[in-house]
Short mmCIF file of C-alpha atoms (C1' of nucleotides) in Angstrom, two decimals:
data_model
loop_
_atom_site.label_atom_id
_atom_site.label_comp_id
_atom_site.label_asym_id
_atom_site.label_seq_id
_atom_site.Cartn_x
_atom_site.Cartn_y
_atom_site.Cartn_z
CA MET A 1 -31.87 11.44 18.81
CA ILE A 2 -31.91 10.55 15.10
CA SER A 3 -34.46 8.11 14.02
CA SER A 4 -32.33 5.09 12.64
CA ASN A 5 -34.89 4.98 9.42
CA GLU A 6 -33.33 8.20 7.97
CA PRO A 7 -31.47 6.98 5.26
CA LEU A 8 -28.40 8.86 5.88
CA ALA A 9 -28.42 8.07 9.63
CA PRO A 10 -25.26 5.71 9.12
CA MET A 11 -23.33 8.47 7.66
CA LEU A 12 -23.88 10.58 10.82
CA GLY A 13 -22.74 7.75 12.97
CA LYS A 14 -19.40 7.32 10.77
CA LEU A 15 -18.96 11.20 11.10
CA CYS A 16 -19.68 11.19 14.65
CA ALA A 17 -17.07 8.65 15.10
CA ARG A 18 -14.55 10.81 13.22
CA GLY A 19 -15.03 14.24 14.86
CA THR A 20 -17.43 16.33 16.98
CA LEU A 21 -20.63 17.20 15.52
CA ASP A 22 -23.15 19.60 17.21
CA ASP A 23 -27.09 19.52 16.71
CA ALA A 24 -26.94 21.91 13.79
CA ASP A 25 -24.26 19.81 12.12
CA ARG A 26 -26.17 16.63 12.59
CA ALA A 27 -29.32 18.47 11.01
CA ALA A 28 -27.46 19.29 8.21
CA VAL A 29 -25.86 15.95 7.42
CA LEU A 30 -29.28 14.49 7.48
CA ALA A 31 -30.37 17.47 5.02
CA LEU A 32 -28.38 16.51 2.45
CA PRO A 33 -30.15 15.42 -0.83
CA TYR A 34 -29.54 11.91 -1.83
CA LYS A 35 -31.06 9.04 -4.26
CA LEU A 36 -31.17 5.70 -2.74
CA LYS A 37 -30.01 2.90 -5.06
CA ALA A 38 -29.92 -1.18 -4.86
CA HIS A 39 -26.86 -3.11 -6.02
CA ASP A 40 -26.61 -6.70 -6.72
CA ALA A 41 -23.41 -8.87 -5.48
CA ASP A 42 -20.43 -8.15 -7.82
CA GLY A 43 -22.11 -4.81 -9.14
CA TYR A 44 -20.01 -1.85 -9.51
CA ILE A 45 -20.49 1.47 -7.61
CA VAL A 46 -17.79 3.09 -9.49
CA ARG A 47 -15.82 2.17 -12.45
CA GLU A 48 -12.18 2.99 -12.90
CA GLY A 49 -12.08 6.13 -15.33
CA ASP A 50 -15.38 7.37 -14.21
CA ILE A 51 -16.17 10.94 -13.75
CA ALA A 52 -17.58 11.45 -10.31
CA THR A 53 -20.85 13.16 -10.08
CA HIS A 54 -21.78 11.64 -6.85
CA SER A 55 -20.37 10.53 -3.35
CA CYS A 56 -21.74 7.31 -2.08
CA LEU A 57 -22.73 6.12 1.31
CA LEU A 58 -22.82 2.32 1.70
CA ARG A 59 -26.04 1.76 3.81
CA THR A 60 -25.98 -1.89 4.06
CA GLY A 61 -23.83 -4.58 2.53
CA PHE A 62 -20.16 -4.81 1.79
CA ALA A 63 -17.89 -3.15 -0.80
CA TYR A 64 -14.28 -3.21 -1.84
CA ARG A 65 -11.94 -1.16 -3.94
CA GLN A 66 -9.89 -2.81 -6.61
CA LYS A 67 -7.21 -2.37 -9.26
CA ILE A 68 -6.67 -4.64 -12.14
CA VAL A 69 -3.06 -5.20 -13.39
CA LYS A 70 -1.90 -6.22 -17.01
CA THR A 71 -2.18 -9.86 -16.24
CA GLY A 72 -5.82 -9.67 -15.52
CA GLU A 73 -5.32 -10.31 -11.65
CA ARG A 74 -6.84 -7.76 -9.49
CA GLN A 75 -5.80 -6.21 -6.27
CA ILE A 76 -8.48 -5.53 -3.36
CA CYS A 77 -7.03 -2.20 -1.71
CA SER A 78 -9.83 -2.19 1.00
CA ILE A 79 -13.06 -3.54 2.29
CA HIS A 80 -15.83 -1.19 3.28
CA LEU A 81 -18.65 -1.90 5.83
CA PRO A 82 -22.06 -0.60 6.19
CA GLY A 83 -21.97 3.00 7.12
CA ASP A 84 -18.83 3.62 5.25
CA MET A 85 -18.78 6.67 2.98
CA VAL A 86 -17.36 4.58 0.26
CA ASP A 87 -16.41 7.20 -2.41
CA LEU A 88 -15.03 10.35 -0.85
CA GLN A 89 -11.94 9.45 -2.45
CA ASN A 90 -12.91 9.25 -6.02
CA SER A 91 -15.34 12.05 -5.80
CA LEU A 92 -12.83 14.74 -4.95
CA LEU A 93 -10.09 13.37 -7.27
CA VAL A 94 -12.85 13.65 -10.08
CA VAL A 95 -11.29 10.56 -12.30
CA ALA A 96 -11.63 7.54 -10.54
CA ASP A 97 -8.38 5.65 -10.36
CA HIS A 98 -9.74 2.58 -9.28
CA SER A 99 -13.16 0.61 -9.02
CA VAL A 100 -15.60 0.14 -6.12
CA GLN A 101 -17.60 -3.19 -6.15
CA CYS A 102 -20.22 -4.78 -4.09
CA LEU A 103 -19.02 -7.99 -2.33
CA THR A 104 -22.79 -8.43 -1.30
CA ARG A 105 -26.02 -7.12 -2.33
CA ALA A 106 -26.00 -3.48 -1.09
CA ASP A 107 -28.03 -0.41 -0.55
CA THR A 108 -26.49 2.89 -1.11
CA ALA A 109 -27.48 6.80 -1.07
CA LEU A 110 -25.76 8.84 -3.74
CA ILE A 111 -25.03 12.30 -2.76
CA PRO A 112 -24.36 14.78 -5.32
CA ARG A 113 -20.42 15.66 -5.16
CA GLU A 114 -21.17 19.35 -5.08
CA ALA A 115 -23.42 19.28 -2.06
CA VAL A 116 -21.11 17.10 0.02
CA ILE A 117 -18.23 19.70 -0.74
CA GLU A 118 -20.45 22.60 0.09
CA LEU A 119 -21.21 20.97 3.34
CA ALA A 120 -17.74 20.39 4.05
CA PHE A 121 -16.64 23.88 3.99
CA ARG A 122 -20.12 25.51 5.21
CA ARG A 123 -19.74 23.58 8.64
CA PRO A 124 -16.02 22.94 9.25
CA ASN A 125 -16.81 20.37 12.14
CA ILE A 126 -18.35 18.13 9.33
CA GLY A 127 -15.66 18.76 6.95
CA LEU A 128 -12.80 17.75 9.18
CA ALA A 129 -14.65 14.72 10.05
CA MET A 130 -14.81 13.75 6.26
CA TRP A 131 -11.19 14.88 5.86
CA TYR A 132 -10.13 12.76 9.04
CA ASP A 133 -12.37 10.03 7.43
CA THR A 134 -10.40 9.94 4.22
CA LEU A 135 -7.19 9.80 6.23
CA VAL A 136 -8.11 6.79 8.21
CA ASP A 137 -8.76 5.14 5.00
CA ALA A 138 -5.34 6.08 3.92
CA ALA A 139 -3.87 4.82 6.98
CA ILE A 140 -5.49 1.45 6.18
CA PHE A 141 -3.91 1.49 2.83
CA ARG A 142 -0.52 1.79 4.29
CA GLU A 143 -0.96 -1.02 6.67
CA TRP A 144 -2.15 -3.31 3.92
CA THR A 145 0.73 -2.20 1.74
CA THR A 146 2.80 -3.13 4.77
CA ASN A 147 1.16 -6.21 5.25
CA ILE A 148 1.75 -7.63 1.92
CA GLY A 149 5.20 -6.21 1.30
CA ARG A 150 6.65 -7.46 4.55
CA ARG A 151 4.74 -10.39 6.26
CA ASP A 152 4.41 -13.96 5.23
CA ALA A 153 1.36 -15.39 4.20
CA ARG A 154 0.15 -16.78 7.60
CA THR A 155 0.77 -13.47 9.38
CA ARG A 156 -1.02 -11.54 6.52
CA LEU A 157 -4.20 -13.50 7.02
CA ALA A 158 -4.13 -13.12 10.55
CA HIS A 159 -3.68 -9.59 10.32
CA ILE A 160 -6.66 -9.09 8.09
CA LEU A 161 -8.88 -11.49 10.18
CA CYS A 162 -7.96 -8.92 13.03
CA GLU A 163 -8.81 -5.75 11.03
CA PHE A 164 -12.06 -7.12 10.06
CA ALA A 165 -12.78 -8.31 13.73
CA MET A 166 -12.29 -4.60 14.87
CA ARG A 167 -13.96 -2.88 12.31
CA MET A 168 -17.03 -4.92 12.33
CA ALA A 169 -17.09 -4.69 16.21
CA ALA A 170 -16.73 -0.90 15.75
CA ALA A 171 -19.51 -0.82 13.27
CA GLY A 172 -21.68 -2.85 15.47
CA LEU A 173 -21.91 -5.83 13.13
CA GLY A 174 -20.65 -8.57 15.88
CA ASP A 175 -18.27 -8.68 18.65
CA HIS A 176 -14.39 -8.84 17.92
CA THR A 177 -14.66 -12.66 18.48
CA ALA A 178 -17.01 -13.65 15.88
CA TYR A 179 -18.27 -12.12 12.75
CA ASP A 180 -19.87 -13.27 9.29
CA LEU A 181 -16.96 -12.73 6.62
CA PRO A 182 -18.82 -12.06 3.32
CA MET A 183 -15.63 -13.17 1.13
CA SER A 184 -14.48 -16.12 -0.73
CA GLN A 185 -10.72 -17.49 -0.29
CA GLN A 186 -10.41 -15.97 -3.86
CA GLU A 187 -11.17 -12.56 -2.62
CA LEU A 188 -9.08 -12.90 0.68
CA GLY A 189 -6.56 -13.76 -1.49
CA ASP A 190 -6.83 -10.75 -3.70
CA CYS A 191 -6.92 -8.79 -0.26
CA THR A 192 -3.49 -10.36 0.63
CA GLY A 193 -1.62 -10.69 -2.69
CA LEU A 194 -2.01 -14.49 -2.30
CA THR A 195 -3.57 -17.10 -4.49
CA PRO A 196 -6.89 -18.89 -3.11
CA VAL A 197 -4.96 -22.28 -2.54
CA HIS A 198 -2.53 -20.68 -0.41
CA VAL A 199 -5.13 -19.01 1.65
CA ASN A 200 -6.77 -22.17 2.25
CA ARG A 201 -3.76 -23.67 3.51
CA MET A 202 -3.06 -21.01 5.81
CA LEU A 203 -6.45 -20.42 7.16
CA ARG A 204 -6.20 -24.27 8.05
CA SER A 205 -2.85 -23.63 9.81
CA LEU A 206 -4.46 -20.69 11.88
CA GLU A 207 -7.42 -23.02 12.45
CA GLU A 208 -5.25 -25.94 13.63
CA ALA A 209 -3.20 -23.76 15.87
CA GLY A 210 -6.51 -23.12 17.80
CA LEU A 211 -6.60 -19.35 16.82
CA ILE A 212 -9.84 -19.44 14.75
CA ALA A 213 -12.71 -21.76 14.04
CA ARG A 214 -14.74 -21.36 10.66
CA LYS A 215 -18.16 -22.52 9.77
CA GLN A 216 -18.95 -21.78 6.13
CA ARG A 217 -18.03 -18.09 6.08
CA SER A 218 -18.34 -17.19 9.64
CA VAL A 219 -15.38 -16.75 11.54
CA SER A 220 -14.92 -17.20 15.35
CA ILE A 221 -11.77 -16.29 17.07
CA LEU A 222 -10.78 -18.73 19.60
CA ASP A 223 -7.76 -16.83 20.80
CA TRP A 224 -7.81 -13.04 20.36
CA ASP A 225 -4.44 -12.47 21.80
CA GLY A 226 -2.92 -15.37 20.01
CA LEU A 227 -4.44 -14.11 16.65
CA VAL A 228 -3.23 -10.48 17.34
CA SER A 229 0.29 -12.04 17.82
CA ALA A 230 0.43 -14.38 14.94
CA GLY A 231 -0.94 -11.39 12.74
CA ASP A 232 1.51 -8.83 14.23
CA PHE A 233 -1.77 -6.77 14.80
CA ASP A 234 -1.75 -3.41 16.42
CA ALA A 235 -5.12 -1.51 16.04
CA ALA A 236 -3.48 2.11 16.07
CA TYR A 237 -3.52 2.43 12.39
CA LEU A 238 -7.35 2.11 12.52
CA HIS A 239 -7.76 5.47 14.64
CA LEU A 240 -10.66 4.05 16.16
CA PRO A 241 -12.46 6.53 18.55
CA ASN A 242 -12.87 4.42 21.89
CA ALA A 243 -9.28 2.94 21.67
CA MET B 1 4.68 36.53 -8.49
CA ILE B 2 6.07 35.13 -5.52
CA SER B 3 9.52 35.50 -4.68
CA SER B 4 11.13 32.13 -4.78
CA ASN B 5 13.25 32.73 -1.35
CA GLU B 6 9.92 32.58 0.54
CA PRO B 7 10.42 29.75 2.64
CA LEU B 8 6.90 28.33 2.32
CA ALA B 9 7.01 29.04 -1.54
CA PRO B 10 7.22 24.98 -2.57
CA MET B 11 3.94 24.60 -0.55
CA LEU B 12 2.36 27.29 -2.59
CA GLY B 13 3.41 25.49 -5.82
CA LYS B 14 2.15 22.44 -4.67
CA LEU B 15 -1.38 23.63 -3.53
CA CYS B 16 -1.53 25.57 -6.94
CA ALA B 17 -1.27 22.39 -8.71
CA ARG B 18 -3.82 20.53 -6.53
CA GLY B 19 -6.56 23.17 -6.84
CA THR B 20 -7.37 26.80 -7.69
CA LEU B 21 -6.05 29.43 -5.62
CA ASP B 22 -6.81 33.35 -6.13
CA ASP B 23 -4.15 36.07 -4.88
CA ALA B 24 -5.83 36.19 -1.47
CA ASP B 25 -5.24 32.34 -1.03
CA ARG B 26 -1.74 32.70 -2.11
CA ALA B 27 -0.76 35.47 0.27
CA ALA B 28 -2.76 33.60 3.04
CA VAL B 29 -0.58 30.40 2.47
CA LEU B 30 2.79 32.49 2.52
CA ALA B 31 1.54 34.14 5.70
CA LEU B 32 1.22 31.01 7.63
CA PRO B 33 3.67 31.09 10.89
CA TYR B 34 6.40 28.34 10.62
CA LYS B 35 9.76 27.51 12.00
CA LEU B 36 12.68 26.27 9.77
CA LYS B 37 14.59 23.12 10.48
CA ALA B 38 17.31 21.27 9.06
CA HIS B 39 17.69 17.24 9.11
CA ASP B 40 20.35 14.93 8.57
CA ALA B 41 20.15 12.14 6.23
CA ASP B 42 18.16 9.30 8.01
CA GLY B 43 16.99 11.97 10.62
CA TYR B 44 13.22 11.37 11.73
CA ILE B 45 10.76 14.00 10.83
CA VAL B 46 7.82 12.14 12.65
CA ARG B 47 8.08 8.85 14.81
CA GLU B 48 5.28 6.37 15.00
CA GLY B 49 3.45 7.25 18.27
CA ASP B 50 4.04 10.70 18.14
CA ILE B 51 1.21 13.53 19.08
CA ALA B 52 1.20 15.69 16.18
CA THR B 53 1.63 19.51 16.95
CA HIS B 54 2.92 20.42 13.61
CA SER B 55 2.55 19.74 9.90
CA CYS B 56 5.58 19.63 7.94
CA LEU B 57 6.69 21.32 4.33
CA LEU B 58 9.69 19.53 2.81
CA ARG B 59 11.35 22.12 1.41
CA THR B 60 14.54 20.54 -0.08
CA GLY B 61 15.61 16.93 0.28
CA PHE B 62 13.94 13.51 0.10
CA ALA B 63 11.83 11.61 2.63
CA TYR B 64 9.77 8.37 3.12
CA ARG B 65 6.88 7.18 5.12
CA GLN B 66 7.67 3.56 6.82
CA LYS B 67 6.23 1.15 8.96
CA ILE B 68 8.05 -1.61 11.02
CA VAL B 69 6.81 -4.96 11.05
CA LYS B 70 7.60 -7.68 14.03
CA THR B 71 10.61 -9.09 12.07
CA GLY B 72 12.13 -5.92 12.22
CA GLU B 73 11.97 -5.51 8.48
CA ARG B 74 10.54 -2.33 7.33
CA GLN B 75 8.00 -1.04 4.59
CA ILE B 76 8.45 2.06 2.93
CA CYS B 77 4.96 3.32 2.14
CA SER B 78 5.53 6.26 -0.11
CA ILE B 79 8.38 8.60 -1.11
CA HIS B 80 8.34 12.46 -0.82
CA LEU B 81 10.09 15.09 -3.02
CA PRO B 82 10.67 18.74 -2.31
CA GLY B 83 7.44 20.52 -2.13
CA ASP B 84 5.61 17.74 -0.65
CA MET B 85 3.36 18.54 2.52
CA VAL B 86 4.89 15.30 4.14
CA ASP B 87 2.54 15.28 7.44
CA LEU B 88 -0.94 16.29 6.67
CA GLN B 89 -1.56 12.69 7.15
CA ASN B 90 -0.15 12.35 10.60
CA SER B 91 -1.05 15.93 11.70
CA LEU B 92 -4.92 15.37 11.50
CA LEU B 93 -4.94 11.74 12.76
CA VAL B 94 -3.29 13.31 15.81
CA VAL B 95 -1.14 10.17 16.86
CA ALA B 96 1.33 9.17 14.01
CA ASP B 97 0.61 5.60 12.88
CA HIS B 98 3.88 5.38 10.81
CA SER B 99 7.32 7.37 10.73
CA VAL B 100 8.53 10.01 8.23
CA GLN B 101 12.17 9.85 7.90
CA CYS B 102 14.73 11.47 5.69
CA LEU B 103 16.40 10.00 2.77
CA THR B 104 18.82 12.51 2.36
CA ARG B 105 19.45 15.94 3.99
CA ALA B 106 16.81 17.82 4.17
CA ASP B 107 15.17 21.29 5.12
CA THR B 108 11.74 21.62 6.29
CA ALA B 109 9.46 24.13 7.76
CA LEU B 110 7.23 23.32 10.78
CA ILE B 111 3.60 24.89 10.75
CA PRO B 112 1.32 24.72 13.73
CA ARG B 113 -1.12 21.88 13.16
CA GLU B 114 -4.05 24.38 14.26
CA ALA B 115 -2.65 27.31 11.80
CA VAL B 116 -2.98 24.51 9.06
CA ILE B 117 -6.46 23.55 10.05
CA GLU B 118 -7.72 26.95 10.47
CA LEU B 119 -6.48 28.21 7.12
CA ALA B 120 -8.28 25.16 5.38
CA PHE B 121 -11.68 26.14 6.76
CA ARG B 122 -11.21 29.91 6.46
CA ARG B 123 -10.26 29.57 2.77
CA PRO B 124 -12.00 26.65 1.22
CA ASN B 125 -9.94 26.67 -1.98
CA ILE B 126 -6.82 26.08 0.47
CA GLY B 127 -8.70 23.50 2.23
CA LEU B 128 -10.23 21.74 -1.07
CA ALA B 129 -6.45 21.71 -2.36
CA MET B 130 -4.83 20.29 0.74
CA TRP B 131 -7.54 17.52 1.05
CA TYR B 132 -7.10 16.83 -2.45
CA ASP B 133 -3.37 16.53 -1.82
CA THR B 134 -3.73 13.77 0.96
CA LEU B 135 -6.13 11.97 -1.52
CA VAL B 136 -3.43 12.05 -4.10
CA ASP B 137 -1.36 10.39 -1.58
CA ALA B 138 -3.85 7.79 -0.85
CA ALA B 139 -4.27 7.16 -4.61
CA ILE B 140 -0.30 6.30 -4.42
CA PHE B 141 -0.73 3.91 -1.51
CA ARG B 142 -3.38 1.95 -3.32
CA GLU B 143 -1.23 1.78 -6.41
CA TRP B 144 1.84 0.53 -4.06
CA THR B 145 -0.52 -2.01 -2.57
CA THR B 146 -1.18 -3.43 -5.95
CA ASN B 147 2.26 -2.90 -7.24
CA ILE B 148 3.46 -5.47 -4.50
CA GLY B 149 0.54 -7.62 -4.18
CA ARG B 150 -0.02 -8.50 -8.03
CA ARG B 151 2.98 -7.67 -9.98
CA ASP B 152 6.28 -9.73 -10.24
CA ALA B 153 9.49 -8.33 -9.18
CA ARG B 154 10.69 -6.81 -12.41
CA THR B 155 7.41 -5.14 -13.13
CA ARG B 156 7.31 -3.81 -9.69
CA LEU B 157 10.58 -2.11 -10.12
CA ALA B 158 10.00 -0.97 -13.48
CA HIS B 159 6.76 0.76 -12.23
CA ILE B 160 8.35 2.52 -9.75
CA LEU B 161 11.00 3.72 -11.60
CA CYS B 162 8.07 5.19 -13.99
CA GLU B 163 6.49 6.90 -10.91
CA PHE B 164 9.59 8.46 -9.86
CA ALA B 165 10.27 9.88 -13.25
CA MET B 166 6.94 11.36 -13.42
CA ARG B 167 7.06 12.90 -10.11
CA MET B 168 10.50 14.30 -10.54
CA ALA B 169 9.46 15.94 -13.73
CA ALA B 170 6.45 17.37 -12.31
CA ALA B 171 8.21 18.85 -9.43
CA GLY B 172 10.95 20.11 -11.70
CA LEU B 173 13.80 17.75 -10.62
CA GLY B 174 14.83 16.66 -14.25
CA ASP B 175 12.77 15.43 -17.07
CA HIS B 176 10.98 12.08 -17.33
CA THR B 177 13.98 10.37 -18.87
CA ALA B 178 16.71 11.00 -16.33
CA TYR B 179 16.81 11.73 -12.73
CA ASP B 180 19.00 11.28 -9.76
CA LEU B 181 17.54 8.53 -7.34
CA PRO B 182 18.65 9.02 -3.80
CA MET B 183 17.98 5.30 -2.69
CA SER B 184 20.01 2.56 -2.21
CA GLN B 185 18.88 -0.80 -3.68
CA GLN B 186 18.14 -1.82 -0.01
CA GLU B 187 15.69 1.24 -0.02
CA LEU B 188 14.25 0.09 -3.26
CA GLY B 189 13.50 -3.05 -1.81
CA ASP B 190 11.72 -1.82 1.29
CA CYS B 191 9.50 0.12 -1.32
CA THR B 192 8.69 -2.96 -3.33
CA GLY B 193 8.65 -5.71 -0.84
CA LEU B 194 11.80 -7.26 -2.28
CA THR B 195 15.29 -8.27 -1.24
CA PRO B 196 18.33 -5.92 -1.91
CA VAL B 197 20.09 -8.82 -3.82
CA HIS B 198 16.90 -9.31 -6.17
CA VAL B 199 16.19 -5.61 -6.52
CA ASN B 200 19.86 -5.79 -7.93
CA ARG B 201 19.16 -8.65 -10.31
CA MET B 202 16.06 -6.99 -11.71
CA LEU B 203 17.50 -3.62 -12.47
CA ARG B 204 20.24 -5.55 -14.19
CA SER B 205 17.67 -7.32 -16.27
CA LEU B 206 16.02 -3.87 -16.99
CA GLU B 207 19.19 -2.53 -18.14
CA GLU B 208 20.19 -5.68 -20.28
CA ALA B 209 16.74 -5.02 -21.94
CA GLY B 210 17.77 -1.62 -22.99
CA LEU B 211 15.14 0.11 -20.94
CA ILE B 212 17.21 2.16 -18.52
CA ALA B 213 20.90 2.72 -17.91
CA ARG B 214 22.52 3.38 -14.56
CA LYS B 215 25.76 5.44 -13.43
CA GLN B 216 25.66 5.32 -9.66
CA ARG B 217 22.37 6.47 -8.52
CA SER B 218 21.60 8.43 -11.32
CA VAL B 219 18.88 6.58 -13.75
CA SER B 220 18.70 7.21 -17.29
CA ILE B 221 15.48 5.87 -19.25
CA LEU B 222 16.70 4.77 -22.64
CA ASP B 223 13.17 3.58 -23.75
CA TRP B 224 10.49 5.47 -21.80
CA ASP B 225 7.51 3.49 -23.73
CA GLY B 226 9.19 -0.03 -23.03
CA LEU B 227 9.75 0.84 -19.56
CA VAL B 228 5.97 1.93 -19.11
CA SER B 229 4.81 -1.38 -20.79
CA ALA B 230 7.43 -3.33 -18.72
CA GLY B 231 6.20 -1.68 -15.45
CA ASP B 232 2.20 -1.81 -16.37
CA PHE B 233 2.36 1.80 -15.53
CA ASP B 234 -0.45 4.36 -16.05
CA ALA B 235 0.07 7.85 -14.48
CA ALA B 236 -3.61 8.08 -14.03
CA TYR B 237 -3.32 7.42 -10.23
CA LEU B 238 -0.75 10.28 -9.59
CA HIS B 239 -3.62 12.88 -10.79
CA LEU B 240 -1.04 15.29 -12.23
CA PRO B 241 -2.60 18.56 -13.46
CA ASN B 242 -1.26 18.54 -16.89
CA ALA B 243 -2.05 15.01 -17.78
"C1'" DC C 1 -31.97 -34.83 -7.19
"C1'" DG C 2 -28.65 -32.78 -9.82
"C1'" DC C 3 -25.70 -28.92 -11.25
"C1'" DC C 4 -22.55 -25.41 -10.12
"C1'" DC C 5 -19.13 -22.98 -7.74
"C1'" DA C 6 -16.19 -22.78 -3.58
"C1'" DT C 7 -13.11 -25.25 -0.71
"C1'" DT C 8 -9.99 -28.75 0.00
"C1'" DT C 9 -5.77 -31.59 -1.06
"C1'" DG C 10 -1.65 -33.48 -3.07
"C1'" DA C 11 2.32 -33.19 -6.13
"C1'" DC C 12 5.58 -30.36 -8.23
"C1'" DA C 13 7.68 -26.14 -10.33
"C1'" DG C 14 9.39 -21.45 -9.81
"C1'" DC C 15 10.28 -16.98 -8.33
"C1'" DT C 16 12.29 -14.85 -4.66
"C1'" DT C 17 15.07 -15.28 -0.37
"C1'" DT C 18 19.10 -16.54 2.09
"C1'" DC C 19 23.62 -16.72 2.83
"C1'" DA C 20 28.34 -16.05 1.35
"C1'" DA C 21 31.94 -14.12 -0.65
"C1'" DA C 22 33.77 -10.91 -4.20
"C1'" DT C 23 34.13 -6.36 -6.21
"C1'" DC C 24 33.33 -1.58 -6.62
"C1'" DG C 25 32.99 3.16 -5.16
"C1'" DC C 26 34.39 6.93 -2.25
"C1'" DG C 27 35.75 9.59 1.59
"C1'" DT C 28 39.39 9.56 4.92
"C1'" DG C 29 44.14 9.69 6.43
"C1'" DG C 30 49.08 9.55 5.52
"C1'" DC D 1 48.82 11.55 -4.65
"C1'" DC D 2 48.27 6.95 -3.03
"C1'" DA D 3 46.58 3.44 0.68
"C1'" DC D 4 43.10 2.10 3.66
"C1'" DG D 5 38.41 0.93 5.05
"C1'" DC D 6 33.61 0.72 5.16
"C1'" DG D 7 29.39 0.37 2.89
"C1'" DA D 8 26.99 -0.41 -1.34
"C1'" DT D 9 26.69 -3.33 -5.24
"C1'" DT D 10 27.31 -7.63 -7.60
"C1'" DT D 11 27.21 -12.47 -8.12
"C1'" DG D 12 26.65 -17.43 -7.44
"C1'" DA D 13 24.55 -21.30 -5.28
"C1'" DA D 14 21.10 -23.61 -2.68
"C1'" DA D 15 16.84 -23.35 0.20
"C1'" DG D 16 12.14 -22.33 0.78
"C1'" DC D 17 7.85 -20.08 0.54
"C1'" DT D 18 4.04 -19.61 -2.56
"C1'" DG D 19 2.40 -20.53 -7.10
"C1'" DT D 20 0.41 -23.79 -10.45
"C1'" DC D 21 -2.17 -27.57 -12.04
"C1'" DA D 22 -5.25 -30.95 -11.36
"C1'" DA D 23 -8.73 -33.53 -9.11
"C1'" DA D 24 -11.73 -34.78 -5.32
"C1'" DT D 25 -14.99 -33.28 -2.12
"C1'" DG D 26 -18.51 -30.18 -0.53
"C1'" DG D 27 -22.46 -27.27 0.20
"C1'" DG D 28 -26.29 -24.32 -1.63
"C1'" DC D 29 -29.77 -23.69 -4.93
"C1'" DG D 30 -33.09 -24.74 -8.55
#
DNA sequence: CGCCCATTTGACAGCTTTCAAATCGCGTGG
DNA sequence: CCACGCGATTTGAAAGCTGTCAAATGGGCG
């Protein structure tokens, strides 16, 4: 068993969920060179336009990908949990087409880009798991496009609450009926293409329907099946291993 | 030089645009086993829920990825041009989380999934180019999420017209000021999260502003800079090689 | 205790949708 | 070569979901 105080252990856990790794693969992952870094809430991990030199593992804390439009509004394209490899996207594409920013204080491990690529092809099991992981990210992007493009506000919010519940549970951060959501209603709006005012109204609607309860930013799901139905949610796109 | 009547030649062209391939790599790509298939307009290449056995190269014609929501409406998540490897996404994820459908009549080459993966890891240059290609797809998904979530209807349409123009030109299907768009206004609406009626009005608005001209489904861009500005368009996310 | 930011609420405006009908384009058949 | 028919496009009017603006309330931190 791998000691959990290995800094790269969360990455190993993620890769094992995305593919099949043998003992030598596991050791190779933990042997990657890295540099630890701490980030404040709202700190940037990557800025749009950056040239990638490192790939980033989110060890603790939450982060999100965002793009800014002409009017100054922003769109959050995905949320990342502890254990996520936040930046395989940008680091292979070289020039970052979006920013990655911290939602909370966070600890990361920066791994040189070349070391990641070298490992991916030296040990195909690992490479396939990493590739798979980036494709799951892509599947989530597609679902978010669909969510914003073709669902009404209430359904969008119910959907995203279901997604977070499933992913938090899969990451071991709470079961799928209760979790702490480290996001403001403004940020929820930036995820769903809504204004914070309307997010507030729709959350209240979900609460009044008895589907969820809120206390500060912790969400309890009182009626999972009801929320799944209200959110038109089908977890297939998350490609979770034990589903 | 590779003979252009090699059925897999379009794939080679795409991969060369996504990475650096030597002669042995090129020969290995063309040596992939494949089966040719013809599709009618609206025919399915992959259906949501399918178990992937083959990866698909779009040799001629246009295709799109789509997801259907509870109300029966659909969201188109991306458009694919001749030469695109339409299904690396689904074939590595195993269970398709979305459908791929033909916009026009199309010819494809089906390549066994295992052969693709084996080649990717046997020849890292090829693997990296394929991985890169899936990441560019992901970058386009993010931009579409942003487009739909945070831009108004007119801007969305101008943006998508710019994207098509750049990609058509990059694929050698017209220059970036005129191209044939094989989509109905209904389908444009499914790309942008709009109704066909509103697509019609906004296209007219772009036309009246002197930015574009339309004749049937062929689009002429009269004022490229104006359309780029109206569409808040920055081609960086397309990660085109010669940009 | 007091400040600051997030949340909440209400009234109103507006962009986009909805519903319907007319027009146009184009392949088919006489 | 022209009439017919069907789907796509176009247009108008009205409804509605979501956004905007503004102010009140609430909670956390120094």
